[in-house]
Amino acid sequence: MTGLGIPVTDDHIHIDRENGRGTEAAKDFFRAGGTHMFLVTKPSWSHAVHPVTGDEFRDVYEITLKTAAAIRETGVVVFPIFGVHPAEIGRLTERMPLAEAEAVMKRGLDIAAEYVEEKKAVALKSGRPHYPVNAEVWEASNRILAHALALAHDTGCALQIHAETGPCADVAEMAAKAGIPVKRVIKHFGTPDTPLMPSLLARSEDIPSCAQSGLTFTMESDYMDDTSRPGAVIGPKSVPRYTRKYLEEGSFTEDDAWKIHAETPAEVYGVEITLS
């Protein structure tokens, strides 16, 4: 391990032992100086799961739990995040009516919330399509997102959202209606202008100015671990490597790094992030 003497946390990463490099990617993260990761479930079809009921998402969650256990053997601290990718609605409506697809996704989120309640996952994942869809699909997706926010409130956990590029200011209003603090709604692949908690891609040119201005944010790679798309979105070493770069060039201080990688995610997710 090439340690930086501070925790280094990837707020959104996928590790796939079926279709990607699996634990070898986690080892790369660790050797580069990474210490903690929030392991996010991949879409169901990534694991050859094609649900027709929400309960079948349990198969995806169990696969992710086994992956988390394998990653921990490398020395990385893993926090699983379970949920239903918003793009599932497109796949589901190929084989069932929209109303049924909405019910399946909501049930999948119900199952994910059970894992949070059992302390097997630390947060939920939901969102809405980041690509153009018709009004009916958009409205259904927002109802699914509202359901996820309600579940996050009821279970007392954070919610990561995958959504369109931009601030998603209306989601802050949805969070307020659900009674969940907006700081516990994380905008994955976020931008500094969001009222939600931004998780910024590690290579983002905004990071130095965001740190210097005191903006509260986390860092992510959104590494997909798919051999058909190697290095997408950026590689597993990215968060520790960019953190080292920003520290060495003085773009942010060690105090900034502690805030980004330990204090903020610990507060947002209700977990402990320390160096062992």
mmCIF file of N, CA and C in Angstrom, residues 14-67:
data_model
loop_
_atom_site.group_PDB
_atom_site.id
_atom_site.type_symbol
_atom_site.label_atom_id
_atom_site.label_comp_id
_atom_site.label_asym_id
_atom_site.label_seq_id
_atom_site.Cartn_x
_atom_site.Cartn_y
_atom_site.Cartn_z
ATOM 1 N N HIS A 14 -17.905 0.534 -8.483
ATOM 2 C CA HIS A 14 -18.439 -0.809 -8.713
ATOM 3 C C HIS A 14 -17.260 -1.778 -8.832
ATOM 4 N N ILE A 15 -17.401 -2.927 -8.224
ATOM 5 C CA ILE A 15 -16.442 -4.017 -8.401
ATOM 6 C C ILE A 15 -17.247 -5.233 -8.833
ATOM 7 N N ASP A 16 -16.845 -5.829 -9.947
ATOM 8 C CA ASP A 16 -17.637 -6.899 -10.568
ATOM 9 C C ASP A 16 -16.750 -8.117 -10.783
ATOM 10 N N ARG A 17 -16.997 -9.155 -10.002
ATOM 11 C CA ARG A 17 -16.167 -10.365 -10.109
ATOM 12 C C ARG A 17 -16.591 -11.260 -11.262
ATOM 13 N N GLU A 18 -17.726 -10.953 -11.883
ATOM 14 C CA GLU A 18 -18.227 -11.765 -13.007
ATOM 15 C C GLU A 18 -17.802 -11.207 -14.358
ATOM 16 N N ASN A 19 -17.876 -9.883 -14.483
ATOM 17 C CA ASN A 19 -17.649 -9.254 -15.779
ATOM 18 C C ASN A 19 -16.444 -8.324 -15.825
ATOM 19 N N GLY A 20 -15.780 -8.165 -14.690
ATOM 20 C CA GLY A 20 -14.667 -7.231 -14.621
ATOM 21 C C GLY A 20 -13.434 -7.838 -13.983
ATOM 22 N N ARG A 21 -12.602 -6.984 -13.417
ATOM 23 C CA ARG A 21 -11.347 -7.429 -12.798
ATOM 24 C C ARG A 21 -11.554 -7.866 -11.351
ATOM 25 N N GLY A 22 -12.697 -7.544 -10.810
ATOM 26 C CA GLY A 22 -13.013 -7.994 -9.465
ATOM 27 C C GLY A 22 -12.040 -7.492 -8.419
ATOM 28 N N THR A 23 -11.611 -8.396 -7.552
ATOM 29 C CA THR A 23 -10.759 -7.984 -6.438
ATOM 30 C C THR A 23 -9.408 -7.448 -6.900
ATOM 31 N N GLU A 24 -8.979 -7.766 -8.113
ATOM 32 C CA GLU A 24 -7.723 -7.186 -8.617
ATOM 33 C C GLU A 24 -7.865 -5.672 -8.734
ATOM 34 N N ALA A 25 -9.046 -5.202 -9.115
ATOM 35 C CA ALA A 25 -9.284 -3.758 -9.175
ATOM 36 C C ALA A 25 -9.265 -3.162 -7.767
ATOM 37 N N ALA A 26 -9.833 -3.882 -6.809
ATOM 38 C CA ALA A 26 -9.811 -3.410 -5.420
ATOM 39 C C ALA A 26 -8.378 -3.353 -4.892
ATOM 40 N N LYS A 27 -7.559 -4.311 -5.289
ATOM 41 C CA LYS A 27 -6.145 -4.292 -4.887
ATOM 42 C C LYS A 27 -5.432 -3.083 -5.468
ATOM 43 N N ASP A 28 -5.762 -2.728 -6.711
ATOM 44 C CA ASP A 28 -5.173 -1.537 -7.327
ATOM 45 C C ASP A 28 -5.535 -0.294 -6.521
ATOM 46 N N PHE A 29 -6.789 -0.206 -6.122
ATOM 47 C CA PHE A 29 -7.254 0.917 -5.298
ATOM 48 C C PHE A 29 -6.458 0.983 -4.004
ATOM 49 N N PHE A 30 -6.295 -0.159 -3.359
ATOM 50 C CA PHE A 30 -5.584 -0.227 -2.079
ATOM 51 C C PHE A 30 -4.111 0.144 -2.235
ATOM 52 N N ARG A 31 -3.480 -0.430 -3.252
ATOM 53 C CA ARG A 31 -2.053 -0.158 -3.452
ATOM 54 C C ARG A 31 -1.778 1.301 -3.803
ATOM 55 N N ALA A 32 -2.751 1.948 -4.432
ATOM 56 C CA ALA A 32 -2.583 3.355 -4.788
ATOM 57 C C ALA A 32 -2.797 4.287 -3.593
ATOM 58 N N GLY A 33 -3.294 3.726 -2.483
ATOM 59 C CA GLY A 33 -3.513 4.528 -1.285
ATOM 60 C C GLY A 33 -4.951 4.617 -0.847
ATOM 61 N N GLY A 34 -5.849 3.940 -1.567
ATOM 62 C CA GLY A 34 -7.251 3.932 -1.178
ATOM 63 C C GLY A 34 -7.480 3.119 0.076
ATOM 64 N N THR A 35 -8.380 3.571 0.925
ATOM 65 C CA THR A 35 -8.633 2.880 2.193
ATOM 66 C C THR A 35 -10.088 2.448 2.375
ATOM 67 N N HIS A 36 -11.017 3.250 1.860
ATOM 68 C CA HIS A 36 -12.439 2.986 2.056
ATOM 69 C C HIS A 36 -13.175 3.164 0.735
ATOM 70 N N MET A 37 -14.211 2.349 0.518
ATOM 71 C CA MET A 37 -15.033 2.526 -0.676
ATOM 72 C C MET A 37 -16.497 2.252 -0.378
ATOM 73 N N PHE A 38 -17.352 3.008 -1.057
ATOM 74 C CA PHE A 38 -18.786 2.757 -1.038
ATOM 75 C C PHE A 38 -19.100 1.955 -2.297
ATOM 76 N N LEU A 39 -19.350 0.668 -2.089
ATOM 77 C CA LEU A 39 -19.570 -0.280 -3.176
ATOM 78 C C LEU A 39 -21.042 -0.263 -3.568
ATOM 79 N N VAL A 40 -21.321 0.188 -4.784
ATOM 80 C CA VAL A 40 -22.695 0.391 -5.232
ATOM 81 C C VAL A 40 -23.131 -0.765 -6.127
ATOM 82 N N THR A 41 -24.340 -1.240 -5.907
ATOM 83 C CA THR A 41 -24.866 -2.319 -6.733
ATOM 84 C C THR A 41 -24.915 -1.904 -8.200
ATOM 85 N N LYS A 42 -24.627 -2.868 -9.070
ATOM 86 C CA LYS A 42 -24.740 -2.642 -10.503
ATOM 87 C C LYS A 42 -26.166 -2.974 -10.951
ATOM 88 N N PRO A 43 -26.546 -2.557 -12.159
ATOM 89 C CA PRO A 43 -27.867 -2.938 -12.662
ATOM 90 C C PRO A 43 -28.034 -4.445 -12.702
ATOM 91 N N SER A 44 -29.253 -4.889 -12.584
ATOM 92 C CA SER A 44 -29.541 -6.329 -12.486
ATOM 93 C C SER A 44 -28.974 -7.121 -13.649
ATOM 94 N N TRP A 45 -29.089 -6.567 -14.862
ATOM 95 C CA TRP A 45 -28.635 -7.321 -16.032
ATOM 96 C C TRP A 45 -27.128 -7.537 -16.052
ATOM 97 N N SER A 46 -26.381 -6.740 -15.275
ATOM 98 C CA SER A 46 -24.937 -6.950 -15.180
ATOM 99 C C SER A 46 -24.615 -8.311 -14.579
ATOM 100 N N HIS A 47 -25.553 -8.827 -13.795
ATOM 101 C CA HIS A 47 -25.373 -10.124 -13.131
ATOM 102 C C HIS A 47 -26.294 -11.190 -13.717
ATOM 103 N N ALA A 48 -26.769 -10.946 -14.940
ATOM 104 C CA ALA A 48 -27.662 -11.901 -15.618
ATOM 105 C C ALA A 48 -28.928 -12.153 -14.807
ATOM 106 N N VAL A 49 -29.353 -11.140 -14.059
ATOM 107 C CA VAL A 49 -30.629 -11.192 -13.342
ATOM 108 C C VAL A 49 -31.612 -10.342 -14.135
ATOM 109 N N HIS A 50 -32.764 -10.918 -14.445
ATOM 110 C CA HIS A 50 -33.776 -10.209 -15.233
ATOM 111 C C HIS A 50 -35.099 -10.279 -14.470
ATOM 112 N N PRO A 51 -35.266 -9.387 -13.487
ATOM 113 C CA PRO A 51 -36.401 -9.506 -12.570
ATOM 114 C C PRO A 51 -37.753 -9.299 -13.225
ATOM 115 N N VAL A 52 -38.695 -10.080 -12.761
ATOM 116 C CA VAL A 52 -40.100 -9.851 -13.107
ATOM 117 C C VAL A 52 -40.888 -9.532 -11.830
ATOM 118 N N THR A 53 -40.229 -9.682 -10.695
ATOM 119 C CA THR A 53 -40.774 -9.238 -9.407
ATOM 120 C C THR A 53 -39.663 -8.502 -8.675
ATOM 121 N N GLY A 54 -40.053 -7.611 -7.778
ATOM 122 C CA GLY A 54 -39.053 -6.861 -7.036
ATOM 123 C C GLY A 54 -38.181 -7.718 -6.150
ATOM 124 N N ASP A 55 -38.711 -8.831 -5.700
ATOM 125 C CA ASP A 55 -37.948 -9.697 -4.797
ATOM 126 C C ASP A 55 -36.702 -10.265 -5.460
ATOM 127 N N GLU A 56 -36.696 -10.325 -6.773
ATOM 128 C CA GLU A 56 -35.533 -10.879 -7.465
ATOM 129 C C GLU A 56 -34.308 -9.974 -7.385
ATOM 130 N N PHE A 57 -34.499 -8.720 -6.994
ATOM 131 C CA PHE A 57 -33.340 -7.856 -6.781
ATOM 132 C C PHE A 57 -32.492 -8.347 -5.610
ATOM 133 N N ARG A 58 -33.087 -9.183 -4.779
ATOM 134 C CA ARG A 58 -32.327 -9.760 -3.669
ATOM 135 C C ARG A 58 -31.103 -10.515 -4.193
ATOM 136 N N ASP A 59 -31.231 -11.132 -5.368
ATOM 137 C CA ASP A 59 -30.096 -11.843 -5.961
ATOM 138 C C ASP A 59 -28.936 -10.887 -6.228
ATOM 139 N N VAL A 60 -29.255 -9.682 -6.713
ATOM 140 C CA VAL A 60 -28.225 -8.676 -6.979
ATOM 141 C C VAL A 60 -27.553 -8.248 -5.680
ATOM 142 N N TYR A 61 -28.339 -8.053 -4.646
ATOM 143 C CA TYR A 61 -27.786 -7.621 -3.362
ATOM 144 C C TYR A 61 -26.901 -8.696 -2.741
ATOM 145 N N GLU A 62 -27.301 -9.945 -2.872
ATOM 146 C CA GLU A 62 -26.490 -11.026 -2.311
ATOM 147 C C GLU A 62 -25.152 -11.144 -3.044
ATOM 148 N N ILE A 63 -25.182 -10.961 -4.355
ATOM 149 C CA ILE A 63 -23.934 -10.971 -5.127
ATOM 150 C C ILE A 63 -23.024 -9.838 -4.644
ATOM 151 N N THR A 64 -23.607 -8.667 -4.413
ATOM 152 C CA THR A 64 -22.824 -7.518 -3.956
ATOM 153 C C THR A 64 -22.243 -7.757 -2.565
ATOM 154 N N LEU A 65 -23.014 -8.410 -1.686
ATOM 155 C CA LEU A 65 -22.493 -8.739 -0.350
ATOM 156 C C LEU A 65 -21.288 -9.663 -0.429
ATOM 157 N N LYS A 66 -21.361 -10.644 -1.307
ATOM 158 C CA LYS A 66 -20.228 -11.565 -1.474
ATOM 159 C C LYS A 66 -19.018 -10.841 -2.040
ATOM 160 N N THR A 67 -19.263 -9.911 -2.944
ATOM 161 C CA THR A 67 -18.166 -9.115 -3.498
ATOM 162 C C THR A 67 -17.537 -8.261 -2.407
#
